[in-house]
Tab-separated table of C-alpha atoms and ligand atoms in Angstrom:
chain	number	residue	atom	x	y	z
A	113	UNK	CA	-3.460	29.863	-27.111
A	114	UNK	CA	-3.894	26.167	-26.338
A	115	UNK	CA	-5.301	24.885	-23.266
A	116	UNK	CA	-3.125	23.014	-21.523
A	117	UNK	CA	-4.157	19.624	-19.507
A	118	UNK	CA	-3.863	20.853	-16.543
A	119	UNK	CA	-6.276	24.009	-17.315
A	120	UNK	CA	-8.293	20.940	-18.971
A	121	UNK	CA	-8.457	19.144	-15.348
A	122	UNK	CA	-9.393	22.226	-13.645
A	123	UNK	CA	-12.583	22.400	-15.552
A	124	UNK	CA	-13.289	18.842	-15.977
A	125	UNK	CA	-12.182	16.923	-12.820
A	126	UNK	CA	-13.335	16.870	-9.621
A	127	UNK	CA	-11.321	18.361	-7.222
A	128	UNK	CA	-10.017	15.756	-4.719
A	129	UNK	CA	-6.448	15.726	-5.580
A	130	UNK	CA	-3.872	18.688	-4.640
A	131	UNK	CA	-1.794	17.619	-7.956
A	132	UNK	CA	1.742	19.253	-8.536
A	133	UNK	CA	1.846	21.480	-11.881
A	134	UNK	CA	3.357	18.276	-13.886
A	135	UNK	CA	1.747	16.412	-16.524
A	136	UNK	CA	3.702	13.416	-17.113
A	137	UNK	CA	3.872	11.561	-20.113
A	138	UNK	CA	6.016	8.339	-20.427
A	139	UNK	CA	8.766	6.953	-17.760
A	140	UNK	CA	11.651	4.262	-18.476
A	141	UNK	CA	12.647	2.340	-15.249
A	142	UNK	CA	13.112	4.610	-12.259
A	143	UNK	CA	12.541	7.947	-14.508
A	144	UNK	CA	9.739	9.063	-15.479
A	145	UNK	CA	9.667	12.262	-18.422
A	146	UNK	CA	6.741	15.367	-18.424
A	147	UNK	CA	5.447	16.846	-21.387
A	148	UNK	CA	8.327	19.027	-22.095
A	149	UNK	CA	10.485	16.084	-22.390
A	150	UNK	CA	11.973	16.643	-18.855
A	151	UNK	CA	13.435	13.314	-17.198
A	152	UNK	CA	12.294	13.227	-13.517
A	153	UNK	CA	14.782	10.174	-11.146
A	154	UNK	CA	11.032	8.742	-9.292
A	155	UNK	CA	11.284	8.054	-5.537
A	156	UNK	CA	7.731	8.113	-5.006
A	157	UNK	CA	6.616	5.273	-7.844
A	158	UNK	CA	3.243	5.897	-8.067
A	159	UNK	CA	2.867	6.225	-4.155
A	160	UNK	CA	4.369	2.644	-3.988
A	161	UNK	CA	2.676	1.400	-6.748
A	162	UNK	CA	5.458	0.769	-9.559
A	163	UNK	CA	7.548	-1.396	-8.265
A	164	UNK	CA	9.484	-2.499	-11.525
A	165	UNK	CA	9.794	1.335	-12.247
A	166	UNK	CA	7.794	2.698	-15.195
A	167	UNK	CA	7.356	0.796	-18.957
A	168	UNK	CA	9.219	-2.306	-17.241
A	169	UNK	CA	9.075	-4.739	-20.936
A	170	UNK	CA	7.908	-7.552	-19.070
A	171	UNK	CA	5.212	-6.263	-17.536
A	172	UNK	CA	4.178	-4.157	-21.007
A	173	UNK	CA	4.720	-7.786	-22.816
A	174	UNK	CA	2.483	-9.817	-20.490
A	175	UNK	CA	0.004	-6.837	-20.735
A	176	UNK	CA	-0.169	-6.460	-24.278
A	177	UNK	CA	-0.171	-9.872	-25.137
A	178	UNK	CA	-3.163	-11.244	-22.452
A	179	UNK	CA	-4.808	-7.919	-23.965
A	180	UNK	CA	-4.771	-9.855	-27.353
A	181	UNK	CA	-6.176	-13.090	-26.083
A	182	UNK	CA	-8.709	-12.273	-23.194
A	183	UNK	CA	-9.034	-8.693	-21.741
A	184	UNK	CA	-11.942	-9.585	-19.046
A	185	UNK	CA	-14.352	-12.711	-18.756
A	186	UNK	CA	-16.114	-11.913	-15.464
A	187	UNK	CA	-16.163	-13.969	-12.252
A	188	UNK	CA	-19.110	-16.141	-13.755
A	189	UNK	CA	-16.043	-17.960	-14.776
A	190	UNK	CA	-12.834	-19.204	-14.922
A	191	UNK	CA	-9.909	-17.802	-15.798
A	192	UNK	CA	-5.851	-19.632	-15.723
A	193	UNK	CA	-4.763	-16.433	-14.990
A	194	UNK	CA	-6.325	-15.492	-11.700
A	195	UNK	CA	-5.727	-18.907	-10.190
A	196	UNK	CA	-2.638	-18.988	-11.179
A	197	UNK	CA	-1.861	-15.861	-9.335
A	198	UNK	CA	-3.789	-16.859	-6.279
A	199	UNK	CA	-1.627	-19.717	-6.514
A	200	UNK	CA	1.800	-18.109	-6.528
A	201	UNK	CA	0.552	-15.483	-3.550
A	202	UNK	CA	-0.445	-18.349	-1.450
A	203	UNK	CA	2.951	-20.290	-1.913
A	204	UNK	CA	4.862	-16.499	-1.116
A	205	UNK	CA	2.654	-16.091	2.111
A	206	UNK	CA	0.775	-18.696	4.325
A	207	UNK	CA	-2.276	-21.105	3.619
A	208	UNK	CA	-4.885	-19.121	2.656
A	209	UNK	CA	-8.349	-18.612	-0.580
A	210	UNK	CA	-7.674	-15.688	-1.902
A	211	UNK	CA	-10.339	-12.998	-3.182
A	212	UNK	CA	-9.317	-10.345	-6.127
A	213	UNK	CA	-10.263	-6.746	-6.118
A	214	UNK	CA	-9.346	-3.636	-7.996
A	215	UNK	CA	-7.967	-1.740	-5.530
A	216	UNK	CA	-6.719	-1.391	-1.613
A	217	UNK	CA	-9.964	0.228	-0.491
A	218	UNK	CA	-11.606	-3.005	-1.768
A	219	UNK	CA	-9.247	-5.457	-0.899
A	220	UNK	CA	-10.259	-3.928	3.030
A	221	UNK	CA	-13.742	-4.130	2.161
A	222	UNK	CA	-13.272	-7.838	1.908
A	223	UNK	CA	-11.561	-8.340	5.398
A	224	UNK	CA	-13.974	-6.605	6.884
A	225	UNK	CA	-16.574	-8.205	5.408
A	226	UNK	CA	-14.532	-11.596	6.592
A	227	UNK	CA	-14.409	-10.308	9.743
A	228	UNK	CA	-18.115	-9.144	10.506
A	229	UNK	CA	-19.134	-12.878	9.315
A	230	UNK	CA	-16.497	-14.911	11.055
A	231	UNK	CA	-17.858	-13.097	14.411
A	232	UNK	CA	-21.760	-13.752	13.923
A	233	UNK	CA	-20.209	-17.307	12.857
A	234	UNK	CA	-18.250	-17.808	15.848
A	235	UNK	CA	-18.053	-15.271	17.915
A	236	UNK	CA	-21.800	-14.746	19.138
A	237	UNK	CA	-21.996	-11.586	16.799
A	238	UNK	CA	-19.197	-9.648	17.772
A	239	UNK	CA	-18.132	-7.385	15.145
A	240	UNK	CA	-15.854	-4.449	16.341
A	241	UNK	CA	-12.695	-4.509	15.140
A	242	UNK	CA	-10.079	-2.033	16.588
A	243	UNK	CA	-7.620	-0.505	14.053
A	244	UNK	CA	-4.884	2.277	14.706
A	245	UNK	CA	-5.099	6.386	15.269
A	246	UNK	CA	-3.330	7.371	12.123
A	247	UNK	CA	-3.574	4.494	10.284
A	248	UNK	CA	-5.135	4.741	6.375
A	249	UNK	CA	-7.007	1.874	4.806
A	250	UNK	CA	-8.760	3.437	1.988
A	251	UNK	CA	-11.416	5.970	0.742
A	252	UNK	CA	-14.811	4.111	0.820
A	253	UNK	CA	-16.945	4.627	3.744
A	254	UNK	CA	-16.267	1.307	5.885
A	255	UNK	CA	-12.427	1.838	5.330
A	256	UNK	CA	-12.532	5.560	5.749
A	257	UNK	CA	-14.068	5.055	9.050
A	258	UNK	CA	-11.665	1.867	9.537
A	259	UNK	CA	-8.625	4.439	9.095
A	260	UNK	CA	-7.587	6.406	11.741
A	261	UNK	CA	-7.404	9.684	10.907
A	262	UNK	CA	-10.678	11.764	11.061
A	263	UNK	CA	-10.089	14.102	8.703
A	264	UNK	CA	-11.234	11.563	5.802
A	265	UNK	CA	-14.592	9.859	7.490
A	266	UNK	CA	-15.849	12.856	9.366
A	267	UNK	CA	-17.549	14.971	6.229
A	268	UNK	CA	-19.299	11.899	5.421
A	269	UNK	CA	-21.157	11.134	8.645
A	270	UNK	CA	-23.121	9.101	9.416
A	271	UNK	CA	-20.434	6.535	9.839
A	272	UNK	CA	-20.930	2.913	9.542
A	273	UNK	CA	-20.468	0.998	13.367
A	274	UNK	CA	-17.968	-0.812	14.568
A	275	UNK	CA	-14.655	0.764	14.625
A	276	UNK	CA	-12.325	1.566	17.627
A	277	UNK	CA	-9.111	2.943	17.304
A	278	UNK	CA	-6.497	2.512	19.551
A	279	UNK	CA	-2.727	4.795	19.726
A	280	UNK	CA	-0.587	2.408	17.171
A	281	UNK	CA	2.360	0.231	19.259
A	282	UNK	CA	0.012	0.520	22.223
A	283	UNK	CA	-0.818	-2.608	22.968
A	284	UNK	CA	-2.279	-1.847	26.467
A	285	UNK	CA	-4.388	0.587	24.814
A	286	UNK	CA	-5.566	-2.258	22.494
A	287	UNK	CA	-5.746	-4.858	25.150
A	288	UNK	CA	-8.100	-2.197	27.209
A	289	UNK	CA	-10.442	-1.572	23.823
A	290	UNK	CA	-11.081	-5.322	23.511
A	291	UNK	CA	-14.500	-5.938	24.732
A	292	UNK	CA	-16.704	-9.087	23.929
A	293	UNK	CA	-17.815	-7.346	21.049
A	294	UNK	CA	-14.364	-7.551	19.416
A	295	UNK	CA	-14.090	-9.561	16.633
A	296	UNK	CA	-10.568	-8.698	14.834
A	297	UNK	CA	-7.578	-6.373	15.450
A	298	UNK	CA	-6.482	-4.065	11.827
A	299	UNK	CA	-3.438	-3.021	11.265
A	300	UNK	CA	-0.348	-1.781	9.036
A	301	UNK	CA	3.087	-3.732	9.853
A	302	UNK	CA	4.366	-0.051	9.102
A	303	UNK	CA	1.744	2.727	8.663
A	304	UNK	CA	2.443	4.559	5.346
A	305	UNK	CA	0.228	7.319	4.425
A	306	UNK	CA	0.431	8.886	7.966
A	307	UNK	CA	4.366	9.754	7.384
A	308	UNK	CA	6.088	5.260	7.540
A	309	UNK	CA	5.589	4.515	10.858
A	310	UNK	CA	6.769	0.746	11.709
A	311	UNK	CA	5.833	-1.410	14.065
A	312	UNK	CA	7.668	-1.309	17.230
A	313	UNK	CA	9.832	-4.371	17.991
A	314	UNK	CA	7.623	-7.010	19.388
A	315	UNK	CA	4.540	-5.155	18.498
A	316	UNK	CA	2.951	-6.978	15.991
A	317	UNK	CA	4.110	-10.352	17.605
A	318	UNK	CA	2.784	-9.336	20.900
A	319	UNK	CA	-0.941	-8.346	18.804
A	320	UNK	CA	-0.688	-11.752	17.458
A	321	UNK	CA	-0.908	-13.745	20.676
A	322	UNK	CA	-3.556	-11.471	22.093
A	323	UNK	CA	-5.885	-12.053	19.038
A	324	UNK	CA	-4.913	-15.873	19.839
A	325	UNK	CA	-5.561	-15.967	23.572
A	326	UNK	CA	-9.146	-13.589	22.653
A	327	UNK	CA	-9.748	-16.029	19.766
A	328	UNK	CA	-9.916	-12.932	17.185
A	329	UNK	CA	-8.876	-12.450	13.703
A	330	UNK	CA	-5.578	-10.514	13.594
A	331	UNK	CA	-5.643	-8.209	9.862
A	332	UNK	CA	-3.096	-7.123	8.213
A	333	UNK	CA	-3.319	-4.567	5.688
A	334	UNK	CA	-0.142	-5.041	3.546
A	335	UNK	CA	-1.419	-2.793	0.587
A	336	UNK	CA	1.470	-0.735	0.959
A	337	UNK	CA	4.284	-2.828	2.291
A	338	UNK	CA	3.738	-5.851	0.580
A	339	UNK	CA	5.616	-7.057	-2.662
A	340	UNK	CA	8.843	-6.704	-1.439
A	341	UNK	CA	8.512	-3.437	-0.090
A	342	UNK	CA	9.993	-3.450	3.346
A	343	UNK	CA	12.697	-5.929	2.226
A	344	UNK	CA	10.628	-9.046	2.643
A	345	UNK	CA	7.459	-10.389	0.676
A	346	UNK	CA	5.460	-9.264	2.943
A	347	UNK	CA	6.518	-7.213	6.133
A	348	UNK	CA	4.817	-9.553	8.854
A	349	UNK	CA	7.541	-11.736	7.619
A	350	UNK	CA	10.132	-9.485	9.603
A	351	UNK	CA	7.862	-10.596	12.900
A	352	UNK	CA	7.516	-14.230	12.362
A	353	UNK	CA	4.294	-14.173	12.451
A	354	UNK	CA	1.197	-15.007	10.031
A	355	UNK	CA	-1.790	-13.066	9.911
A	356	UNK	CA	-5.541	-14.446	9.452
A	357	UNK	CA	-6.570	-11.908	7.028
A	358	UNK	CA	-4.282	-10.247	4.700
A	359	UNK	CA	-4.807	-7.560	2.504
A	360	UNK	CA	-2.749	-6.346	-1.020
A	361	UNK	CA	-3.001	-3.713	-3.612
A	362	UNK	CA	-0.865	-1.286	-5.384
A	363	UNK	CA	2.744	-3.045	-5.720
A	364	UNK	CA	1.454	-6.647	-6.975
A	365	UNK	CA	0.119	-5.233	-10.353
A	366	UNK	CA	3.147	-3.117	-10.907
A	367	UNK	CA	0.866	-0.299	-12.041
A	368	UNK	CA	-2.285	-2.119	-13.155
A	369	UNK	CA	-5.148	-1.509	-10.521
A	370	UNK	CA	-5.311	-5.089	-8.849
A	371	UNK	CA	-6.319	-5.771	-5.287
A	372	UNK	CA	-5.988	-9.070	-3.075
A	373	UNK	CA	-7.327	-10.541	-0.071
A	374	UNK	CA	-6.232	-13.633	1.922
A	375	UNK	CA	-7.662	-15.201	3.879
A	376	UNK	CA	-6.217	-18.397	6.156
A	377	UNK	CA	-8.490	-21.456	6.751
A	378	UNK	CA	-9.553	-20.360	9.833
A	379	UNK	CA	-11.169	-16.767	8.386
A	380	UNK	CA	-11.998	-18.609	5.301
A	381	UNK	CA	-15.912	-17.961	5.729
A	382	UNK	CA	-17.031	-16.183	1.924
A	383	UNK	CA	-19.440	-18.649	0.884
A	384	UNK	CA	-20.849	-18.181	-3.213
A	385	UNK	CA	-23.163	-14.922	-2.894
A	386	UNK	CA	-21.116	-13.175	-0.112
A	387	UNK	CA	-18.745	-10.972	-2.085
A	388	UNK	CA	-18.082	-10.569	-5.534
A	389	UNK	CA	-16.250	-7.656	-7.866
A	390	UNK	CA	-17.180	-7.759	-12.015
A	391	UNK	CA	-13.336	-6.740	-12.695
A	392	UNK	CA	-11.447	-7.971	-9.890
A	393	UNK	CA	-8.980	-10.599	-11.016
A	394	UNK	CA	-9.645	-10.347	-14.330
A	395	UNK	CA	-6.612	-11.773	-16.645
A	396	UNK	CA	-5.530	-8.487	-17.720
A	397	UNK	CA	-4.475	-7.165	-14.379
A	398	UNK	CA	-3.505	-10.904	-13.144
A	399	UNK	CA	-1.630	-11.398	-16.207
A	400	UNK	CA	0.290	-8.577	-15.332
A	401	UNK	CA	0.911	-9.427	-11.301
A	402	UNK	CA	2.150	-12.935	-12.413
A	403	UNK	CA	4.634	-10.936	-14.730
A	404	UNK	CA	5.664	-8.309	-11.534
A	405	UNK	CA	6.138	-11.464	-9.748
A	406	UNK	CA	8.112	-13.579	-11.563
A	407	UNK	CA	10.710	-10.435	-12.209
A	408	UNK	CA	10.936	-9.637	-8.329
A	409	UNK	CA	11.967	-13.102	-7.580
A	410	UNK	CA	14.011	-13.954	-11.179
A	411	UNK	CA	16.104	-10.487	-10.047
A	412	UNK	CA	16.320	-11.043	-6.170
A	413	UNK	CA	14.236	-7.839	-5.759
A	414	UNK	CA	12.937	-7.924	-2.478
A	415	UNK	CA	16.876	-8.780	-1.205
A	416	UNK	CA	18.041	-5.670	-3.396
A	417	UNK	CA	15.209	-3.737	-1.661
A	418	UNK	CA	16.425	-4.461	1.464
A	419	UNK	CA	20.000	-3.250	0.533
A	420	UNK	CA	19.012	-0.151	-1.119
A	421	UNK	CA	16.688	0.721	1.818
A	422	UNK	CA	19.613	0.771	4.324
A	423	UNK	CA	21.756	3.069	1.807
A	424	UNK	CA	18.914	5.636	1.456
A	425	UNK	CA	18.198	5.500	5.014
A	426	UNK	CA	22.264	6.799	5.475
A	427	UNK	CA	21.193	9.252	2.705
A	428	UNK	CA	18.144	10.150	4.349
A	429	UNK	CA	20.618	10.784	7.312
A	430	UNK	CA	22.573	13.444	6.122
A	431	UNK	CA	19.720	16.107	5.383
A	432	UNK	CA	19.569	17.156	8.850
A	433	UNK	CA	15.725	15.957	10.142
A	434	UNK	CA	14.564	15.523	13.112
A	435	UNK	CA	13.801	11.622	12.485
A	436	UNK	CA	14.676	9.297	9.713
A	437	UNK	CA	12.553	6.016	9.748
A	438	UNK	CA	11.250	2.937	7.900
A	439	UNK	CA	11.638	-0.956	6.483
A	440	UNK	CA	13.583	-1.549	3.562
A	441	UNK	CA	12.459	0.716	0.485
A	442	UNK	CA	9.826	2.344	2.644
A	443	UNK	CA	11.289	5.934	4.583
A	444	UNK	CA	10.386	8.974	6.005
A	445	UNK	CA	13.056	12.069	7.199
A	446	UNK	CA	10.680	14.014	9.478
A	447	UNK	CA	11.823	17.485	9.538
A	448	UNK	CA	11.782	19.738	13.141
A	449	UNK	CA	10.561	22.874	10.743
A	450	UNK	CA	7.741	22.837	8.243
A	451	UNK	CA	10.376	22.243	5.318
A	452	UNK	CA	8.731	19.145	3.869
A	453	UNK	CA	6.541	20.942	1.027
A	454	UNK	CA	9.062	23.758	0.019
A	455	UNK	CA	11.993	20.629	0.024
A	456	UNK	CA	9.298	18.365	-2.501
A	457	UNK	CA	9.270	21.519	-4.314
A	458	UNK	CA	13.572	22.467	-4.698
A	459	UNK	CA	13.599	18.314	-5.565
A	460	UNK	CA	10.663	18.584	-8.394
A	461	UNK	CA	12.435	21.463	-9.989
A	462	UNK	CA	15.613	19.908	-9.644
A	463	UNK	CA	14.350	16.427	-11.330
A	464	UNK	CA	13.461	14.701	-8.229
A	465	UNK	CA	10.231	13.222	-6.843
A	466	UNK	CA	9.263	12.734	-3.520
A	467	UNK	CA	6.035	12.977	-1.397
A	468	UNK	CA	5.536	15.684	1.387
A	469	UNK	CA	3.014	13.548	3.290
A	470	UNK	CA	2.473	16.832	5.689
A	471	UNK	CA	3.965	20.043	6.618
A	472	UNK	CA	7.291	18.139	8.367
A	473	UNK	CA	7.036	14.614	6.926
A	474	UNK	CA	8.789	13.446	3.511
A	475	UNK	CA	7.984	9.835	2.353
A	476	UNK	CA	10.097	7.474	-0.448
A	477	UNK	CA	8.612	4.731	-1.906
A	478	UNK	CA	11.255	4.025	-5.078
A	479	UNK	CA	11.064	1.388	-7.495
A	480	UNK	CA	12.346	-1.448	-6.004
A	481	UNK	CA	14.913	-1.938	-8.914
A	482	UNK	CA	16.845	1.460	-8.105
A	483	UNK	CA	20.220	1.619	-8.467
A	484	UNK	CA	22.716	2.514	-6.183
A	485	UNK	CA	23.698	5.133	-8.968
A	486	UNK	CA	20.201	6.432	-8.505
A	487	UNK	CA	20.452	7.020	-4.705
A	488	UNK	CA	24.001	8.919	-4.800
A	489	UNK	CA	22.167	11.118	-7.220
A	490	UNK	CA	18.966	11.414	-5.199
A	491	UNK	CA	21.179	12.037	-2.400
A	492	UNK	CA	23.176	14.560	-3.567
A	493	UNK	CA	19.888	16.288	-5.264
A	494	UNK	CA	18.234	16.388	-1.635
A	495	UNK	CA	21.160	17.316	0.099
A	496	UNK	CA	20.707	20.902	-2.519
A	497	UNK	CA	17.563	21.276	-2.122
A	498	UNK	CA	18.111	20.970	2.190
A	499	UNK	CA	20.605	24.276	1.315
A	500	UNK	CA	17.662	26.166	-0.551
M	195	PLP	C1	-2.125	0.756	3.867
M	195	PLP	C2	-3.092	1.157	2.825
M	195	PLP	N1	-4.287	0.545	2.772
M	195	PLP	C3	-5.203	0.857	1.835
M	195	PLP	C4	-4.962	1.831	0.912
M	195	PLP	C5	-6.003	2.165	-0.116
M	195	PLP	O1	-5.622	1.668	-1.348
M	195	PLP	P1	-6.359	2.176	-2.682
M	195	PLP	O2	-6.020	3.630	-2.845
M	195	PLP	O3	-5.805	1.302	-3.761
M	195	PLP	O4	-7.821	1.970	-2.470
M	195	PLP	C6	-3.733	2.508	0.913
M	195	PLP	C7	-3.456	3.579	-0.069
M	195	PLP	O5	-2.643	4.439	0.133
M	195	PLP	C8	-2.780	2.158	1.895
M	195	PLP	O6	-1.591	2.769	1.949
């Protein structure tokens, strides 16, 4: 008998992940095949990661051929690529340096770091910064304790100082946490991993003054709906408003770990020692970002995400939930029973992926390049898998 991979990653991972019993092996666009040659349609991409779908050719060309020339030089130098990129996210967002990670997680690690030496710079050494219940901003200790949800920091006490979390779309509850010790407000324009909870109207406006009129940094963490995501660039851009701090990840290498911080003149405070990452923005993974890039604006991707997020929204309408929300190609259906894992399962074994987030809670995060083809399908998949 052979052992399989998954038997394989029993015995030789460690076991943080609950994985579903698939072992996938090559995708094409929105679908993605296992090893059996079965052809799953993707709605969860990677947990909002692949935004070009899987094997996109112009993302595998820019990779393969910057893996020819230069794989990785190190930030003792210079490299076309990562300016380049820095470049092109500055002109999409708002004046701003940009730093280059590897991940989300890091990416955070950076604004806080911005934030805890912006306050001893100008704010007399205030260095709280108040972030959401329920929000997620990564698994290393200063972002687990950043995040909002206990579960993830509380195994790992002691945790580092300096976080308060407030109820999200509170903003009395954040006006009443901000002491002189405040130095920054963090926070997702919709929170994602907690089940896509936006921003109430005016919310993130309203956050915005009050870090002006308290002279504090106002962070957003945009790892999940930036890159077109919500159906703009970036989803402050629905608010009008421009953070000081801004934080990327998972979408803007279309699959290859890359990470991004910016950071507006005002927060601009790294000087050469403060931070530093060996791979981040190297021009393997920048290489590929300028590639992801240059396809969502050549195609009019983030416009398309936009339209394909209001039809699976009607979709999402039909199964029956208790709650349907999100931003462009970023939803939830919250369901009143706990349906959410035994529905993920009728949709895996039907060809369909989606993410159970909890016991109620089912979150899409497609390709941003799905069809409208692809949604009638999903739809009428789900709308099955509701009946089971
Ligand atoms: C909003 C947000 N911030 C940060 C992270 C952490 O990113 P990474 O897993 O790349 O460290 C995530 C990941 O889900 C996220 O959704």
């Amino acid at each position: 008998m052979t052992t399989t991979t998954q038997e394989l990653a029993d015995r030789y991972l460690m076991h943080t992940a609950k994985r579903l019993p698939v072992t996938f092996v090559r995708g094409r666009g929105c679908l993605v095949y296992d090893e059996s040659g079965r052809e799953y349609l993707d709605l969860v991409a990677g947990i909002a990661v692949n935004v070009l779908g899987h094997a996109h050719p112009e993302v595998a060309a820019a990779v393969a051929s910057q893996a020819h020339a230069l794989i990785h030089a190190s930030n003792l130098y210079f490299t076309q690529q990562q300016v380049e990129l820095a470049q092109r996210l500055v002109d999409l967002s708002f004046p701003s340096r940009v730093f280059f990670a590897n991940s989300g997680a890091e990416a955070n690690e950076a604004a806080i770091k911005i934030a805890r030496k912006w306050g001893a710079r100008h704010k007399g050494g205030a260095f709280q910064i108040i972030t959401s219940i329920g929000s997620f901003h990564g698994r290393t200790i200063a972002t687990v304790t950043a995040g909002g949800q206990s579960k993830y920091s509380e195994p790992f006490q002691p945790l580092p100082d300096g976080f308060v979390h407030v109820p999200y779309n509170d903003l009395d509850a954040l006006k009443a946490a901000t002491t002189k010790q405040t130095v920054a407000v963090m926070l997702e324009p919709v929170m994602g991993e907690i089940g896509v909870i936006p921003a109430a109207p005016g919310y993130l406006e309203a956050v915005h003054k009050w870090c002006d009129e308290q002279d504090m940094l106002l962070i957003l963490d945009e790892v999940q709906t930036g890159i077109g995501r919500t159906g703009r660039w970036f989803a402050h851009q629905h608010a009008g408003i421009t953070p000081d701090v801004m934080t990327l990840a998972k979408g803007l290498g279309g699959g290859v770990p890359i990470g991004a911080c910016l950071a507006a003149p005002r927060a601009d405070v790294f000087e050469p020692g403060d931070h530093g990452s060996t791979f981040g923005g190297n021009p393997l993974a920048c290489a590929a970002a300028l590639a992801v890039l240059h396809v969502i604006e050549r195609d009019a991707l983030v416009g398309h995400a936009a339209e394909m997020g209001e039809m699976l929204d009607a979709a999402l309408r039909e199964l029956g939930g208790q709650d349907v929300r999100g931003l462009g190609l970023m939803r939830a259906v919250q369901f009143a029973e706990p349906t959410a894992k035994p529905f993920q399962q009728a949709c895996l074994e039907a060809g369909l992926l989606v993410n159970a987030v909890d016991d109620h809670t089912v979150r899409f995060v497609p390709p941003l390049i799905i069809s409208p083809a692809q949604i009638d399908q999903a739809h009428a998949t789900m709308k099955a898998a509701v009946a089971r």
